[in-house]
Amino acid sequence: MPATTPETTPADPTARAARSVLVTGANRGIGRAIAERFVAAGDRVATIVRSGGAPDGVLEVIGDVRDTASVDAAFTQVEAAHGPVEVLVANAGVTRDGLLMRMTDEDFADVIDVNLTGAFRVVRRASKGMIRLRRGRIVLISSVVGMYGSPGQVNYASSKSALVGMARSVTRELGGRGITANVVAPGFIDTDMTKALPEDRQQAYLGSIPAGRFGHADEVAAAVQFLASDDAAYVSGAVLPVDGGLGMGH
Ligand SMILES: NC(=O)c1ccc[n+]([C@@H]2O[C@H](COP(=O)([O-])OP(=O)(O)OC[C@H]3O[C@@H](n4cnc5c(N)ncnc54)[C@H](OP(=O)(O)O)[C@@H]3O)[C@@H](O)[C@H]2O)c1
């Protein structure tokens, strides 16, 4: 018989209860790194993705943030498995770059539908449970481009800057109920999304980043984890850049 069993081991005063965390788009890139961090911290983590491939330990629900019914069904599944979502990270995003004069209505609307309206759909759905719990953490993944602007990305930049207004309005509406809403604005992070950019654009960005390098997905995840922590209980409506200084001043 061991001297201590799990029942008799004194409680770790630094330990915290596992939370129900939902990260959209966690099968690759930044979303994957965010989900992996929460898993490592002992949380119950789920993701909504269109295709599969979520990391180990993450409950994968196939869904589409462009579809309200799909979002609702996915949340119902996550809630049944993990309980109401306490931490929501709206990360799913797409680009459809093109110069303004050649950008079609579809190019504009499709990007808004995923990046902005998609975030709205998951925030609205998550807020129901958070209001009941009287606590919650909402983190919206924006981009340096939302504040800095970028040629060829009128659709993407518009979708990303609007997330600031969303987080700040949610803060004013739900801040008194223990719910925070913040924005993380990554700069140039090494993922599939940025690998798709032309080489000359990548080199131009590199030359203007004070840190002199691109970022890692896990560096974005660290900022998200802070905003979702108890330590950030009094941080809301903020924009936290993770961009090596690229967008500073905004
Ligand atoms: N990489 C960067 O440098 C950078 C910089 C600033 C901001 N960001 C932002 O950070 C976020 C993640 O970027 P990333 O580089 O990791 O992108 P990524 O590798 O292209 O991954 C995008 C993720 O979004 C998901 N997704 C796309 N449309 C979806 C939809 N309609 N419904 C559900 N999921 C959907 C994808 O899942 P499926 O594959 O299953 O569709 C995928 O998991 C995005 O919001 C992006 O705008 C990235």
Coordinates of C-alpha atoms and ligand atoms in Angstrom, one line a residue:
M1 CA 0.0 0.0 0.0
P2 CA 1.7 3.3 -1.0
A3 CA 2.0 6.0 1.7
T4 CA -0.1 8.4 -0.4
T5 CA -2.9 7.7 -2.8
P6 CA -4.5 10.2 -5.1
E7 CA -7.1 10.6 -2.4
T8 CA -4.6 11.4 0.3
T9 CA -2.1 13.5 -1.6
P10 CA -2.4 17.1 -0.4
A11 CA -4.0 19.4 -2.9
D12 CA -1.6 21.4 -5.0
P13 CA -2.5 25.1 -4.2
T14 CA -1.4 26.2 -7.7
A15 CA -3.6 23.6 -9.4
R16 CA -6.7 24.9 -11.2
A17 CA -9.8 23.1 -12.6
A18 CA -9.7 21.9 -16.1
R19 CA -11.9 24.1 -18.4
S20 CA -13.9 23.4 -21.5
V21 CA -12.0 25.2 -24.3
L22 CA -13.1 25.5 -27.9
V23 CA -10.7 26.6 -30.6
T24 CA -12.0 26.9 -34.2
G25 CA -9.7 25.7 -36.9
A26 CA -7.2 23.7 -34.8
N27 CA -6.1 21.1 -37.3
R28 CA -3.1 23.2 -38.4
G29 CA -1.1 26.4 -38.0
I30 CA -1.9 28.8 -35.2
G31 CA -5.1 27.1 -34.1
R32 CA -3.3 23.8 -33.7
A33 CA -0.6 25.4 -31.5
I34 CA -3.3 27.0 -29.4
A35 CA -5.2 23.8 -28.9
E36 CA -2.0 21.9 -28.0
R37 CA -1.1 24.5 -25.3
F38 CA -4.5 24.1 -23.6
V39 CA -4.2 20.3 -23.8
A40 CA -0.8 20.5 -22.2
A41 CA -2.3 22.7 -19.4
G42 CA -4.9 19.9 -18.7
D43 CA -8.0 21.5 -20.2
R44 CA -10.7 19.7 -22.1
V45 CA -10.2 21.0 -25.7
A46 CA -12.4 20.8 -28.7
T47 CA -12.2 22.2 -32.2
I48 CA -14.6 22.9 -35.1
V49 CA -12.9 22.3 -38.5
R50 CA -14.2 21.6 -42.0
S51 CA -11.6 18.8 -42.6
G52 CA -10.0 16.5 -40.1
G53 CA -6.6 16.2 -38.5
A54 CA -6.9 17.8 -35.0
P55 CA -4.0 17.1 -32.7
D56 CA -4.1 14.2 -30.1
G57 CA -6.2 14.9 -27.1
V58 CA -8.5 17.4 -29.0
L59 CA -12.2 16.5 -29.6
E60 CA -12.7 17.1 -33.3
V61 CA -16.1 18.2 -34.5
I62 CA -16.5 18.6 -38.2
G63 CA -18.4 21.8 -38.9
D64 CA -18.3 25.1 -40.8
V65 CA -18.3 28.5 -39.2
R66 CA -20.1 29.9 -42.2
D67 CA -23.2 28.0 -41.2
T68 CA -25.2 28.9 -38.1
A69 CA -26.9 25.5 -37.9
S70 CA -23.5 23.7 -38.2
V71 CA -22.0 25.9 -35.4
D72 CA -25.0 25.2 -33.2
A73 CA -24.8 21.4 -33.7
A74 CA -21.0 21.5 -33.1
F75 CA -21.4 23.4 -29.8
T76 CA -24.1 21.0 -28.7
Q77 CA -21.7 18.1 -29.3
V78 CA -18.9 19.9 -27.5
E79 CA -21.1 20.8 -24.5
A80 CA -22.3 17.2 -24.2
A81 CA -18.7 15.9 -24.0
H82 CA -16.9 18.8 -22.2
G83 CA -19.6 21.0 -20.6
P84 CA -20.3 24.6 -21.5
V85 CA -17.5 26.4 -23.3
E86 CA -15.6 28.5 -20.9
V87 CA -12.8 29.6 -23.2
L88 CA -13.6 30.4 -26.9
V89 CA -10.8 31.1 -29.4
A90 CA -12.2 32.2 -32.8
N91 CA -9.2 31.3 -35.0
A92 CA -10.6 29.9 -38.2
G93 CA -9.7 32.2 -41.0
V94 CA -9.1 32.4 -44.8
T95 CA -7.5 34.8 -47.3
R96 CA -8.6 35.5 -50.8
D97 CA -6.1 38.1 -51.9
G98 CA -6.4 40.4 -54.9
L99 CA -6.1 44.0 -55.9
L100 CA -9.1 46.2 -55.1
M101 CA -10.1 46.8 -58.7
R102 CA -10.1 43.1 -59.5
M103 CA -11.6 41.9 -56.2
T104 CA -15.0 40.3 -56.8
D105 CA -18.0 40.6 -54.6
E106 CA -17.6 36.9 -53.8
D107 CA -13.9 37.4 -52.8
F108 CA -14.9 40.0 -50.4
A109 CA -18.0 38.3 -49.0
D110 CA -16.4 34.9 -48.6
V111 CA -13.6 36.2 -46.5
I112 CA -16.0 38.3 -44.3
D113 CA -18.2 35.2 -43.9
V114 CA -15.5 33.1 -42.4
N115 CA -13.3 35.6 -40.6
L116 CA -15.9 38.1 -39.3
T117 CA -19.4 36.5 -39.4
G118 CA -17.9 33.1 -38.5
A119 CA -16.4 34.7 -35.4
F120 CA -19.7 36.4 -34.6
R121 CA -21.6 33.0 -34.9
V122 CA -19.3 31.2 -32.5
V123 CA -19.1 34.2 -30.0
R124 CA -22.9 34.5 -30.0
R125 CA -23.4 30.7 -29.4
A126 CA -20.7 30.6 -26.7
S127 CA -22.1 33.6 -24.9
K128 CA -25.2 31.7 -23.9
G129 CA -23.3 29.3 -21.7
M130 CA -20.9 31.9 -20.5
I131 CA -23.7 34.2 -19.3
R132 CA -25.2 31.3 -17.4
L133 CA -21.9 30.4 -15.9
R134 CA -21.2 34.1 -15.2
R135 CA -17.6 33.6 -16.5
G136 CA -15.9 33.2 -19.8
R137 CA -12.9 34.1 -21.9
I138 CA -13.3 35.0 -25.6
V139 CA -10.2 35.5 -27.7
L140 CA -10.5 36.6 -31.4
I141 CA -7.6 36.0 -33.7
S142 CA -7.2 39.1 -35.8
S143 CA -4.0 40.1 -37.7
V144 CA -1.5 42.9 -37.8
V145 CA -3.0 43.6 -41.3
G146 CA -6.3 44.6 -39.7
M147 CA -4.6 47.7 -38.2
Y148 CA -1.7 48.2 -40.6
G149 CA -3.5 47.5 -43.9
S150 CA -2.0 45.5 -46.8
P151 CA -2.2 45.9 -50.5
G152 CA -4.2 43.1 -52.1
Q153 CA -6.0 42.3 -48.8
V154 CA -8.9 44.8 -48.6
N155 CA -11.2 41.9 -47.8
Y156 CA -9.0 40.3 -45.2
A157 CA -7.9 43.5 -43.5
S158 CA -11.6 44.6 -43.3
S159 CA -12.6 41.3 -41.7
K160 CA -9.7 41.5 -39.2
S161 CA -10.1 45.1 -38.0
A162 CA -13.8 44.5 -37.4
L163 CA -12.9 41.9 -34.8
V164 CA -11.6 44.8 -32.6
G165 CA -15.1 46.4 -32.6
M166 CA -16.6 43.0 -31.9
A167 CA -14.4 42.3 -28.8
R168 CA -14.9 45.8 -27.5
S169 CA -18.7 45.7 -27.9
V170 CA -18.8 42.2 -26.2
T171 CA -16.7 43.7 -23.4
R172 CA -19.2 46.5 -22.9
E173 CA -22.2 44.2 -23.1
L174 CA -20.9 41.3 -21.0
G175 CA -18.0 42.6 -19.0
G176 CA -20.1 42.8 -15.9
R177 CA -20.8 39.1 -16.0
G178 CA -17.2 37.9 -15.6
I179 CA -16.7 37.6 -19.4
T180 CA -13.7 39.1 -21.1
A181 CA -13.2 39.5 -24.9
N182 CA -9.8 40.3 -26.4
V183 CA -8.1 40.3 -29.7
V184 CA -4.7 38.8 -30.5
A185 CA -3.1 40.3 -33.6
P186 CA -0.4 38.1 -35.0
G187 CA 2.1 39.4 -37.4
F188 CA 3.8 37.2 -40.0
I189 CA 3.7 33.7 -38.5
D190 CA 5.2 30.7 -40.3
T191 CA 2.1 28.6 -41.3
D192 CA 0.4 27.3 -44.4
M193 CA -1.4 30.6 -44.8
T194 CA 1.9 32.6 -45.1
K195 CA 3.7 29.9 -47.1
A196 CA 1.1 30.6 -49.8
L197 CA 2.3 34.3 -50.1
P198 CA 4.7 35.1 -53.0
E199 CA 8.4 35.0 -52.1
D200 CA 8.9 38.7 -52.8
R201 CA 6.0 39.6 -50.4
Q202 CA 7.6 37.3 -47.7
Q203 CA 11.0 39.0 -48.1
A204 CA 9.4 42.5 -48.0
Y205 CA 7.7 41.7 -44.7
L206 CA 10.9 40.2 -43.3
G207 CA 12.7 43.5 -44.0
S208 CA 10.2 45.5 -42.0
I209 CA 9.9 43.3 -38.9
P210 CA 12.0 44.8 -36.1
A211 CA 12.5 41.3 -34.6
G212 CA 14.2 40.3 -37.9
R213 CA 12.3 37.0 -38.2
F214 CA 8.9 35.5 -38.7
G215 CA 7.0 34.3 -35.6
H216 CA 6.1 30.8 -34.5
A217 CA 2.6 29.6 -34.0
D218 CA 3.4 28.7 -30.4
E219 CA 4.3 32.4 -29.7
V220 CA 0.7 33.3 -30.6
A221 CA -0.6 30.5 -28.5
A222 CA 1.3 31.8 -25.5
A223 CA -0.5 35.2 -25.8
V224 CA -3.9 33.4 -26.1
Q225 CA -3.2 31.3 -23.1
F226 CA -2.4 34.4 -21.0
L227 CA -5.6 36.2 -22.1
A228 CA -7.6 33.0 -21.2
S229 CA -5.9 32.8 -17.7
D230 CA -7.1 34.0 -14.3
D231 CA -4.2 36.4 -14.4
A232 CA -5.9 38.3 -17.3
A233 CA -9.3 38.6 -15.5
Y234 CA -9.0 42.4 -15.7
V235 CA -7.9 42.6 -19.3
S236 CA -10.7 43.1 -21.8
G237 CA -11.3 44.9 -25.1
A238 CA -7.5 44.8 -25.6
V239 CA -5.5 44.2 -28.8
L240 CA -2.4 42.2 -28.0
P241 CA 0.0 42.2 -30.9
V242 CA 2.3 39.2 -31.5
D243 CA 4.2 40.5 -34.4
G244 CA 7.9 41.2 -33.6
G245 CA 7.1 44.9 -33.6
L246 CA 5.8 45.0 -37.2
G247 CA 2.6 46.8 -36.5
M248 CA 3.6 48.9 -33.4
G249 CA 1.9 52.2 -33.0
H250 CA -1.6 50.9 -33.7
Ligands
LIG1 N1 -0.2 32.8 -40.4 C1 -0.1 34.1 -40.1 O1 0.9 34.7 -40.3 C2 -1.3 34.9 -39.6 C3 -1.0 36.2 -39.3 C4 -2.1 36.9 -38.7 C5 -3.3 36.3 -38.5 N2 -3.5 35.0 -38.8 C6 -4.8 34.5 -38.5 O2 -4.6 33.3 -37.6 C7 -5.6 32.4 -37.9 C8 -5.0 31.1 -38.2 O3 -4.1 31.2 -39.3 P1 -3.2 30.1 -39.9 O4 -2.0 30.7 -40.5 O5 -3.0 29.0 -38.8 O6 -4.2 29.5 -41.0 P2 -4.3 28.1 -41.7 O7 -3.0 27.3 -41.5 O8 -4.7 28.4 -43.1 O9 -5.5 27.4 -41.0 C9 -6.8 28.0 -41.0 C10 -7.7 27.1 -40.2 O10 -9.0 27.7 -40.3 C11 -9.9 26.6 -40.6 N3 -11.1 27.1 -41.3 C12 -11.1 27.8 -42.5 N4 -12.3 28.1 -42.9 C13 -13.1 27.4 -42.0 C14 -14.5 27.3 -41.9 N5 -15.4 27.9 -42.8 N6 -15.1 26.6 -40.8 C15 -14.2 26.1 -39.9 N7 -12.9 26.1 -40.0 C16 -12.4 26.8 -41.0 C17 -9.1 25.6 -41.3 O11 -9.7 24.3 -41.2 P3 -9.9 23.4 -42.5 O12 -8.6 23.2 -43.1 O13 -10.5 22.2 -41.9 O14 -10.9 24.2 -43.4 C18 -7.8 25.7 -40.6 O15 -7.8 24.9 -39.5 C19 -6.5 33.0 -39.0 O16 -7.6 33.6 -38.5 C20 -5.5 33.9 -39.7 O17 -6.2 35.0 -40.4 C21 -2.5 34.3 -39.3

